[in-house]
Amino acid sequence: MLEETSRIEHYNNTIRKPGMVTPTFSSQSAPIIERAPVPLIEVQGTGHVITFVNPAFCRLLGKASADLVGTPFAHIVPGGDKCVAILDSIYETGEGRTHALEDESGLHPTSWLYAMWPALNAAGVPVGVVIQMTKDALFRQNVTAVNEALLVAGLGQHELRERAEQLNAQLQTEIDKREQIQAALHQAKGQLADHAQELEQTVAERTAKLRETVAELEAFSYSVAHDLRAPLRSLQGYSTSLLEDYAEKLDETARMYLERMARSAVRMDKLIQDVLTYTRLLGGEPKLESIDLDRLVRDLIETYPDWHPLEVNIQIEGKLPRVWGHEALVAQCVSNLVNNALKFVSPGTKPHVRIWAEPIDERSRIWFEDNGVGIAPIDQARIFRMFERIFSENEFEGTGIGLTIVRKAVDRMKGTCGVESELGKGSRFWIELQKAA
Amino acid sequence: MNRPVLLVEDDENDILFMCRAFKKAGIVRAPQVATDGRMAIDYLAGNAKFGNRVEYPFPSLILLDLKLPRVMGLEVLKWIRQNFAHNIVVIVLSASQSDADVAEAYRLGANAYLLKPGEVTQLRELVASIRDFWLRQSIVPRRPE
């Protein structure tokens, strides 16, 4: 106890400074606050002069105890003057007070917290005030900033979440759309496949139908050949038989009627045969091969009974080339063209036919020139058409199918045909076929 | 010259013209006639009345139409080659110019394929050439037993 008293004396001595007219107080709280781990200070009197500081307080302000004791509190701490009224009130009320001060003057905004309570004497009367000071970073602002930051962050988060939700929704829409498109695509693919299959089926069906039609046509031709020609042969046969077997019993008119009947039947039979020849050209795809045209034409001329050299003059100039074609079709063309060339001559003129080949690029044009009656330019397009005839039956016999057969036959061999002629100056018919090795 | 000929033909007009052509061509013996494919086979097999070979002599030449009732000409031809090999001369006489018919007839062993002429005079010429070639000049197989 004695020791304590001496220490206070020591303090009192220490804070006493020369020239200062401050009353001397003895610290009431020194023994209690000396070792406190928080900055504590004691003030007394109306001037609130510092009577004691603990080491923690000295560390807080970075000042020595000697510089502080004896100085009014208002002078040593930031905003100290604001504390004066509070300190005054503590004496009046005997109650502790707190005070916070925001100091934004420094580099780092600081918050000063003052907790102030009275030091009472034995009678319970305040004789001084103990102040605890806390210095802290300006947390309120920090809190505000943090709060704001949190709010912003929260808002941001909200916005972000909304945005994310929007994006998700958009994404979902896109995914839905894509799925729809994929489904549509899948369906389209399926439909396409179905269509392709349908198409193939249609093609197959049509091909089958076409084959059927061709087969029917062939059957029809066969039927025509047998059933239509048979009664004609009978008609012709009986009229001829009558003429031969009963000639002496018939007068001239009756004989003429029978002759005409027979001729009509023959003509109709020829028509049917020509039509049959033509329809045979329509069915099936002719297999094309290299044809020795020279040999084929010479063989035809030698074997054809009506082309006897005594009656007609058929001349081949040079050697005819090999052509790409079908032997039967080429033979059909040549015989029809030569027959025409021999047939359409003025009465009394010996038919003369000249045959030669003219190379035209990859093709060969085979010419058949005659000394016949010729064809007027206006008729030249007509003569290749079915049943088109430019002469009457009295002038020249014929069915009007021969050149139609030629045109169809060269067509089947991927060739062409044509005519050059002038009325009264003969005709030059030609067929053009691909050259062959 | 007096060899028996079997005409397989269903058209009565054609039968009449053929018989007339035979007469005109100086062939004394009129052709035997079968009016359908079945009858032709019965005739050749000697079935029923055709067993009488005096009245129905075995032919050395057959003129065969293709389009026939009951059994078609090409079937008759096939039956002939299966039963008598090549010991009978078979001449197909048809209105058909079909390549398929011609090829099939020769494949089955026809000795010739002739087209039915449209005119009686041509038929007479045809019969005359058959007479000369097949009945006079050709040596044909002996009648099978």
XYZ file of C-alpha atoms in Angstrom:
582
model
C 0.000 0.000 0.000
C 2.815 2.270 0.827
C 4.529 1.437 -2.348
C 1.442 2.412 -4.344
C 1.253 5.763 -2.679
C 4.825 6.480 -3.514
C 4.220 5.633 -7.102
C 1.356 8.072 -7.322
C 3.570 10.631 -5.722
C 6.072 9.823 -8.366
C 3.516 10.327 -11.039
C 2.367 13.522 -9.607
C 5.902 14.681 -9.550
C 6.502 13.611 -13.031
C 3.495 15.356 -14.568
C 4.140 18.483 -12.756
C 5.802 20.761 -15.159
C 7.436 24.063 -14.512
C 5.218 27.047 -15.444
C 2.008 25.055 -15.500
C -0.764 26.343 -13.365
C -2.787 23.215 -13.264
C -3.979 21.826 -10.048
C -2.477 18.614 -9.021
C -4.711 15.582 -8.743
C -3.870 12.204 -7.543
C -4.898 9.324 -9.745
C -7.740 7.284 -8.447
C -7.565 4.493 -11.000
C -3.846 4.002 -11.581
C -3.550 0.668 -9.780
C -6.493 -0.764 -11.753
C -5.726 0.481 -15.212
C -1.941 0.289 -15.213
C -1.720 -3.225 -16.695
C -4.942 -3.226 -18.662
C -4.403 -4.635 -22.158
C -6.543 -1.894 -23.623
C -5.579 1.786 -23.899
C -6.917 3.560 -20.797
C -6.526 7.090 -19.524
C -7.750 9.041 -16.443
C -8.772 12.669 -16.521
C -9.806 14.931 -13.679
C -11.090 18.356 -13.046
C -13.070 20.755 -15.149
C -10.290 20.994 -17.668
C -10.293 17.202 -17.927
C -6.588 17.094 -17.457
C -4.883 13.819 -17.876
C -3.837 12.340 -14.580
C -2.816 8.894 -15.695
C -2.166 6.977 -18.902
C -1.406 3.268 -19.147
C 1.320 1.919 -21.451
C -1.233 0.649 -23.939
C -2.494 4.215 -24.335
C 1.032 5.511 -24.843
C 1.561 2.896 -27.556
C -1.728 3.863 -29.179
C -0.787 7.497 -29.525
C 2.949 6.837 -29.900
C 3.711 9.272 -27.096
C 5.435 9.064 -23.707
C 3.408 9.192 -20.542
C 5.320 12.329 -19.446
C 4.141 14.209 -22.534
C 0.544 13.412 -21.788
C -0.055 13.662 -18.055
C -1.073 17.171 -17.048
C -2.403 17.998 -20.529
C -6.081 18.516 -21.168
C -7.604 15.500 -22.832
C -9.136 17.690 -25.487
C -5.693 18.521 -26.801
C -4.188 15.125 -27.262
C -6.751 13.138 -29.159
C -8.396 13.828 -32.478
C -11.748 15.483 -31.971
C -11.006 15.709 -28.300
C -12.928 18.972 -27.953
C -16.101 17.058 -28.831
C -15.565 14.988 -25.728
C -15.561 17.921 -23.339
C -19.324 18.226 -23.067
C -19.650 14.478 -22.665
C -17.070 14.420 -19.915
C -18.877 17.302 -18.207
C -22.136 15.395 -18.344
C -20.569 12.357 -16.718
C -19.851 14.439 -13.588
C -23.424 15.582 -13.580
C -25.073 12.223 -14.119
C -22.536 9.787 -12.773
C -23.238 7.559 -15.794
C -20.784 6.236 -18.341
C -20.976 7.353 -21.966
C -19.598 6.311 -25.298
C -18.639 8.404 -28.207
C -17.537 7.544 -31.670
C -15.523 9.740 -33.948
C -14.840 9.237 -37.557
C -11.550 10.707 -38.584
C -11.155 10.896 -42.309
C -8.323 13.417 -42.271
C -5.523 10.869 -42.508
C -4.489 8.584 -45.281
C -6.513 5.781 -43.821
C -9.922 6.772 -42.513
C -10.021 5.953 -38.842
C -12.728 5.444 -36.275
C -12.071 6.495 -32.719
C -14.249 4.968 -30.030
C -14.377 6.471 -26.610
C -15.848 4.607 -23.673
C -16.014 6.946 -20.676
C -17.110 6.155 -17.163
C -16.645 7.950 -13.802
C -14.108 7.036 -11.158
C -15.922 7.317 -7.861
C -14.559 8.135 -4.438
C -15.616 6.351 -1.243
C -18.760 8.436 -1.075
C -19.718 7.461 -4.642
C -19.029 10.899 -6.027
C -17.255 11.125 -9.387
C -13.746 12.457 -8.873
C -12.424 11.628 -12.344
C -13.232 9.896 -15.578
C -11.592 6.785 -17.031
C -11.541 6.729 -20.804
C -10.925 3.692 -22.908
C -9.883 4.537 -26.417
C -10.068 2.241 -29.376
C -8.681 3.095 -32.724
C -9.937 1.135 -35.621
C -10.093 1.333 -39.339
C -13.262 3.175 -40.359
C -15.341 0.048 -40.243
C -18.678 1.772 -40.604
C -17.730 3.026 -43.995
C -16.220 -0.338 -44.627
C -19.437 -1.912 -43.547
C -21.301 0.438 -45.830
C -18.912 -0.316 -48.595
C -19.153 -3.986 -47.826
C -22.890 -3.668 -47.546
C -23.006 -1.755 -50.769
C -20.634 -4.221 -52.287
C -22.788 -6.994 -50.953
C -25.878 -5.215 -52.207
C -24.272 -4.607 -55.566
C -22.979 -8.113 -55.518
C -26.420 -9.260 -54.470
C -28.022 -7.212 -57.195
C -25.327 -8.342 -59.519
C -25.950 -11.839 -58.430
C -29.631 -11.330 -58.930
C -29.034 -9.802 -62.320
C -26.561 -12.495 -63.092
C -29.024 -15.097 -61.967
C -31.769 -13.460 -64.018
C -29.406 -13.203 -66.962
C -28.325 -16.769 -66.418
C -31.954 -17.813 -66.183
C -32.688 -15.851 -69.343
C -29.722 -17.421 -71.026
C -30.808 -20.800 -69.785
C -34.283 -20.141 -71.088
C -32.862 -18.959 -74.413
C -30.565 -21.948 -74.488
C -33.472 -24.214 -73.708
C -35.456 -22.534 -76.496
C -32.525 -23.008 -78.832
C -32.141 -26.593 -77.714
C -35.868 -27.121 -78.226
C -35.646 -25.453 -81.630
C -32.621 -27.540 -82.533
C -34.413 -30.652 -81.386
C -37.412 -29.613 -83.458
C -35.162 -28.977 -86.437
C -33.425 -32.274 -85.902
C -36.749 -34.010 -85.615
C -37.942 -32.222 -88.754
C -34.665 -33.084 -90.455
C -34.993 -36.660 -89.366
C -38.538 -36.703 -90.637
C -37.478 -35.039 -93.880
C -34.710 -37.590 -94.281
C -37.204 -40.315 -93.635
C -39.593 -38.790 -96.131
C -36.765 -38.406 -98.630
C -35.839 -42.031 -98.169
C -39.511 -42.913 -98.539
C -39.739 -40.775 -101.665
C -36.577 -42.325 -103.072
C -37.977 -45.737 -102.366
C -41.306 -44.762 -103.866
C -39.494 -43.368 -106.875
C -37.483 -46.535 -107.294
C -40.618 -48.526 -106.943
C -42.373 -46.305 -109.475
C -39.454 -46.680 -111.894
C -39.445 -50.426 -111.348
C -43.209 -50.557 -111.819
C -43.050 -48.421 -114.959
C -40.177 -50.458 -116.340
C -42.176 -53.600 -115.654
C -45.224 -51.944 -117.229
C -43.141 -50.909 -120.235
C -41.787 -54.429 -120.595
C -45.318 -55.679 -120.313
C -46.414 -53.196 -122.987
C -43.549 -54.267 -125.264
C -44.442 -57.894 -124.641
C -48.097 -57.092 -125.358
C -47.064 -55.276 -128.512
C -45.063 -58.297 -129.630
C -47.955 -60.579 -128.791
C -50.231 -58.210 -130.687
C -47.908 -58.227 -133.689
C -47.795 -62.005 -133.574
C -51.555 -62.102 -133.402
C -51.835 -59.647 -136.302
C -49.393 -61.688 -138.313
C -51.470 -64.811 -137.877
C -55.039 -63.800 -137.457
C -55.274 -60.767 -139.734
C -53.230 -62.118 -142.579
C -54.908 -65.523 -142.720
C -58.311 -64.274 -143.975
C -56.490 -62.014 -146.445
C -54.601 -64.934 -147.828
C -57.926 -66.738 -148.178
C -59.507 -63.784 -149.959
C -56.607 -63.560 -152.336
C -56.389 -67.339 -152.606
C -60.024 -67.895 -153.525
C -60.148 -65.040 -156.051
C -57.000 -66.339 -157.717
C -58.345 -69.889 -157.634
C -61.584 -68.725 -159.274
C -59.606 -66.929 -161.973
C -57.449 -69.962 -162.622
C -59.952 -72.777 -162.264
C -63.077 -71.146 -163.722
C -61.596 -68.737 -166.258
C -63.705 -69.985 -169.168
C -66.948 -69.524 -167.223
C -66.266 -65.860 -166.324
C -66.728 -62.790 -168.500
C -64.181 -59.985 -168.672
C -65.850 -57.758 -166.014
C -66.078 -60.643 -163.559
C -62.392 -61.417 -164.156
C -61.484 -57.725 -163.610
C -63.410 -57.637 -160.332
C -61.656 -60.755 -159.135
C -58.267 -59.388 -160.145
C -58.891 -56.170 -158.261
C -60.076 -58.137 -155.245
C -56.898 -60.168 -155.312
C -54.693 -57.085 -155.738
C -56.393 -55.315 -152.826
C -55.831 -58.324 -150.614
C -52.156 -58.442 -151.640
C -51.749 -54.763 -150.971
C -53.329 -55.048 -147.558
C -51.076 -57.972 -146.754
C -48.020 -55.905 -147.682
C -49.257 -53.062 -145.479
C -49.654 -55.416 -142.548
C -46.188 -56.854 -143.116
C -44.636 -53.383 -143.246
C -46.429 -52.304 -140.075
C -45.175 -55.481 -138.422
C -41.637 -54.701 -139.553
C -42.009 -51.238 -138.075
C -43.385 -52.460 -134.736
C -40.538 -54.986 -134.509
C -38.180 -51.968 -134.547
C -39.925 -50.495 -131.513
C -39.525 -53.399 -129.134
C -36.300 -54.104 -127.284
C -32.933 -52.378 -127.433
C -30.911 -53.397 -130.520
C -27.415 -54.594 -129.594
C -25.014 -52.413 -131.588
C -21.779 -53.819 -132.955
C -19.192 -53.200 -135.627
C -20.728 -53.967 -139.037
C -18.800 -54.700 -142.230
C -20.997 -52.457 -144.394
C -19.129 -53.246 -147.619
C -19.688 -56.998 -147.312
C -23.291 -56.508 -146.136
C -24.304 -54.299 -149.095
C -22.533 -56.469 -151.698
C -24.178 -59.621 -150.253
C -27.575 -57.940 -150.341
C -27.163 -56.904 -153.990
C -26.063 -60.389 -154.997
C -28.897 -62.205 -153.249
C -31.805 -59.829 -153.806
C -33.874 -61.385 -156.633
C -35.274 -58.077 -157.928
C -31.877 -56.427 -158.198
C -30.721 -58.420 -161.164
C -27.944 -56.647 -163.093
C -29.730 -57.190 -166.402
C -32.652 -55.096 -165.252
C -31.031 -52.626 -162.873
C -27.615 -51.108 -162.413
C -26.334 -50.925 -158.846
C -22.834 -49.614 -158.383
C -20.751 -49.326 -155.218
C -17.964 -46.744 -155.388
C -14.883 -47.613 -153.379
C -14.960 -49.723 -150.269
C -17.697 -48.996 -147.770
C -16.428 -48.559 -144.182
C -17.251 -50.433 -140.996
C -20.038 -48.782 -139.062
C -21.553 -49.101 -135.622
C -24.994 -50.667 -135.966
C -27.219 -53.712 -135.965
C -26.900 -55.977 -138.997
C -30.601 -56.667 -139.501
C -31.485 -52.982 -139.112
C -28.727 -51.841 -141.487
C -29.841 -54.464 -144.031
C -33.437 -53.249 -143.662
C -32.351 -49.635 -144.323
C -30.195 -50.514 -147.327
C -32.847 -52.724 -148.946
C -35.599 -50.139 -148.421
C -33.453 -47.315 -149.835
C -32.240 -49.349 -152.839
C -35.780 -50.612 -153.513
C -37.047 -47.039 -153.491
C -34.190 -45.902 -155.752
C -35.054 -48.669 -158.230
C -38.804 -48.165 -158.017
C -39.293 -44.435 -158.456
C -37.990 -44.079 -162.020
C -39.821 -42.853 -165.089
C -41.291 -45.668 -167.215
C -38.783 -46.944 -169.761
C -35.729 -45.755 -167.823
C -33.256 -48.360 -166.623
C -32.766 -47.732 -162.894
C -29.276 -46.738 -161.905
C -28.163 -46.599 -158.270
C -24.810 -45.333 -157.035
C -23.689 -46.058 -153.456
C -20.706 -44.460 -151.709
C -19.503 -43.396 -148.268
C -18.492 -39.945 -147.081
C -16.582 -39.596 -143.802
C -17.917 -36.801 -141.546
C -15.816 -36.560 -138.361
C -16.522 -39.679 -136.301
C -19.382 -40.698 -138.549
C -19.916 -42.172 -141.972
C -22.585 -40.914 -144.331
C -23.722 -43.522 -146.825
C -25.207 -42.057 -149.998
C -27.757 -43.752 -152.280
C -28.092 -41.786 -155.523
C -30.699 -42.674 -158.155
C -31.769 -41.502 -161.607
C -35.415 -41.430 -160.538
C -38.203 -38.908 -160.729
C -36.907 -36.857 -157.786
C -38.784 -35.238 -154.942
C -39.874 -31.606 -154.751
C -38.383 -29.765 -151.725
C -41.865 -29.268 -150.282
C -42.400 -33.041 -150.153
C -39.009 -33.955 -148.740
C -40.015 -33.633 -145.060
C -43.226 -35.631 -145.566
C -41.760 -38.751 -147.060
C -40.240 -40.052 -143.802
C -43.632 -39.972 -142.073
C -45.848 -43.034 -141.701
C -48.272 -43.608 -144.613
C -47.205 -40.356 -146.333
C -47.015 -40.907 -150.062
C -46.381 -38.363 -152.794
C -47.360 -40.644 -155.671
C -50.646 -42.387 -156.280
C -50.915 -46.160 -156.140
C -51.378 -46.107 -159.939
C -48.048 -44.350 -160.467
C -45.904 -46.299 -158.011
C -46.902 -49.150 -155.730
C -46.102 -48.802 -152.061
C -47.363 -48.733 -148.516
C -45.852 -45.429 -147.355
C -43.982 -47.145 -144.542
C -40.597 -47.927 -146.132
C -38.861 -44.625 -145.269
C -40.549 -44.522 -141.852
C -38.897 -47.865 -141.186
C -35.529 -46.471 -142.378
C -35.818 -43.468 -140.097
C -36.845 -45.576 -137.087
C -34.080 -48.110 -137.775
C -31.264 -45.501 -137.957
C -32.765 -43.861 -134.910
C -32.451 -47.142 -133.009
C -28.781 -47.232 -134.067
C -28.221 -43.628 -132.861
C -27.850 -42.494 -136.467
C -29.578 -40.016 -138.753
C -30.974 -39.978 -142.270
C -32.028 -37.473 -144.903
C -32.491 -36.677 -148.555
C -31.293 -34.212 -151.187
C -33.390 -34.046 -154.318
C -34.841 -31.967 -157.085
C -37.908 -32.822 -159.083
C -36.904 -34.624 -162.291
C -33.228 -34.830 -161.357
C -33.093 -37.910 -159.179
C -32.661 -38.218 -155.450
C -29.757 -38.699 -153.067
C -30.812 -40.381 -149.824
C -28.316 -40.843 -147.016
C -27.970 -42.524 -143.681
C -25.322 -41.542 -141.168
C -23.901 -43.975 -138.615
C -21.009 -43.973 -136.148
C -17.717 -45.201 -137.631
C -16.471 -48.502 -136.233
C -13.108 -50.267 -136.055
C -42.023 -88.612 -155.411
C -44.746 -90.583 -153.768
C -43.556 -89.994 -150.264
C -46.358 -89.299 -147.773
C -46.538 -85.784 -146.408
C -48.266 -84.788 -143.153
C -49.669 -81.248 -143.076
C -50.256 -79.961 -139.540
C -52.570 -76.984 -140.076
C -55.735 -75.771 -138.380
C -56.914 -73.177 -140.943
C -59.313 -74.917 -143.356
C -58.602 -72.315 -146.059
C -54.872 -72.892 -145.822
C -55.505 -76.660 -145.935
C -57.567 -76.204 -149.096
C -54.965 -73.942 -150.760
C -52.168 -76.317 -149.793
C -54.017 -79.311 -151.264
C -54.722 -77.285 -154.406
C -51.062 -76.233 -154.611
C -50.002 -79.860 -154.233
C -52.301 -80.805 -157.122
C -51.102 -77.894 -159.278
C -47.491 -78.837 -158.518
C -48.177 -82.306 -159.817
C -47.838 -84.115 -156.512
C -50.187 -87.015 -156.933
C -50.653 -87.953 -153.299
C -52.598 -85.312 -151.357
C -51.098 -84.507 -147.979
C -52.384 -86.181 -144.828
C -53.812 -83.538 -142.511
C -53.749 -83.091 -138.730
C -55.781 -80.088 -137.632
C -54.218 -79.616 -134.211
C -51.042 -80.454 -132.324
C -52.571 -83.298 -130.323
C -53.820 -84.971 -133.496
C -50.378 -84.617 -135.062
C -48.798 -86.445 -132.120
C -51.519 -89.148 -132.172
C -50.988 -89.578 -135.907
C -47.222 -89.997 -135.534
C -47.586 -92.228 -132.472
C -50.111 -94.378 -134.352
C -52.709 -93.969 -131.647
C -56.261 -95.306 -132.210
C -57.281 -95.103 -135.886
C -53.830 -93.779 -136.862
C -52.525 -97.285 -136.091
C -53.796 -98.145 -139.548
C -50.711 -97.236 -141.557
C -52.339 -98.134 -144.873
C -54.868 -95.389 -144.479
C -52.568 -93.167 -142.375
C -49.041 -93.809 -143.660
C -46.088 -92.652 -141.616
C -44.883 -89.405 -143.249
C -41.368 -88.789 -144.504
C -42.010 -85.045 -144.488
C -44.009 -82.879 -142.088
C -45.228 -79.352 -142.882
C -45.789 -77.849 -139.443
C -47.698 -74.682 -138.618
C -46.706 -73.069 -135.312
C -49.949 -71.617 -134.092
C -52.112 -74.631 -133.402
C -54.961 -75.517 -131.085
C -54.348 -77.780 -128.040
C -50.641 -78.391 -128.575
C -48.559 -75.648 -130.177
C -46.310 -76.328 -133.167
C -43.036 -75.966 -131.281
C -44.277 -78.472 -128.665
C -45.109 -80.917 -131.456
C -41.618 -80.381 -132.886
C -40.032 -81.042 -129.489
C -42.099 -84.220 -129.096
C -41.068 -85.414 -132.581
C -37.336 -84.922 -131.847
C -37.713 -86.685 -128.485
C -39.511 -89.677 -129.993
C -38.070 -90.028 -133.474
C -34.773 -88.171 -133.172
C -34.008 -86.695 -136.574
C -35.588 -89.418 -138.653
C -38.370 -87.220 -140.010
C -37.895 -84.033 -142.018
C -39.856 -81.228 -140.338
C -40.455 -78.012 -142.256
C -41.996 -75.215 -140.243
C -44.500 -73.251 -142.321
C -45.598 -70.187 -140.394
C -46.879 -66.651 -140.810
C -44.631 -65.585 -137.922
C -41.422 -63.758 -138.780
C -40.536 -63.499 -135.106
C -36.790 -63.970 -134.538
C -37.589 -65.856 -131.357
C -39.850 -68.318 -133.206
C -37.273 -68.878 -135.956
C -34.429 -69.391 -133.468
C -36.483 -71.701 -131.263
C -37.715 -73.754 -134.225
C -34.164 -74.394 -135.455
C -32.928 -75.010 -131.889
C -35.608 -77.703 -131.526
C -34.444 -79.298 -134.758
C -36.557 -77.936 -137.622
C -35.024 -78.757 -141.003
C -36.347 -75.531 -142.519
C -38.415 -72.534 -141.626
C -40.628 -71.188 -144.413
C -42.874 -68.174 -144.362
C -46.480 -68.707 -145.431
C -46.838 -66.763 -148.703
C -49.570 -64.180 -149.075
C -50.584 -65.287 -152.545
C -51.700 -68.620 -153.949
C -49.297 -68.350 -156.860
C -46.419 -67.907 -154.440
C -47.721 -70.842 -152.413
C -47.706 -72.943 -155.565
C -44.105 -71.891 -156.217
C -43.189 -72.724 -152.653
C -44.807 -76.139 -152.858
C -43.056 -76.725 -156.155
C -39.694 -75.952 -154.572
C -40.491 -78.247 -151.637
C -41.403 -80.934 -154.125
C -38.142 -80.471 -156.030
C -35.844 -80.157 -153.042
C -37.339 -82.356 -150.354
C -39.363 -84.876 -152.308
C -37.137 -85.322 -155.339
C -33.559 -84.255 -154.756
C -33.030 -84.839 -151.035
C -32.232 -88.147 -149.528
C -34.218 -88.345 -146.355
C -33.918 -90.860 -143.504
C -35.722 -94.151 -143.910
C -38.990 -94.499 -142.124
C -38.383 -95.418 -138.441
C -39.727 -98.753 -137.240
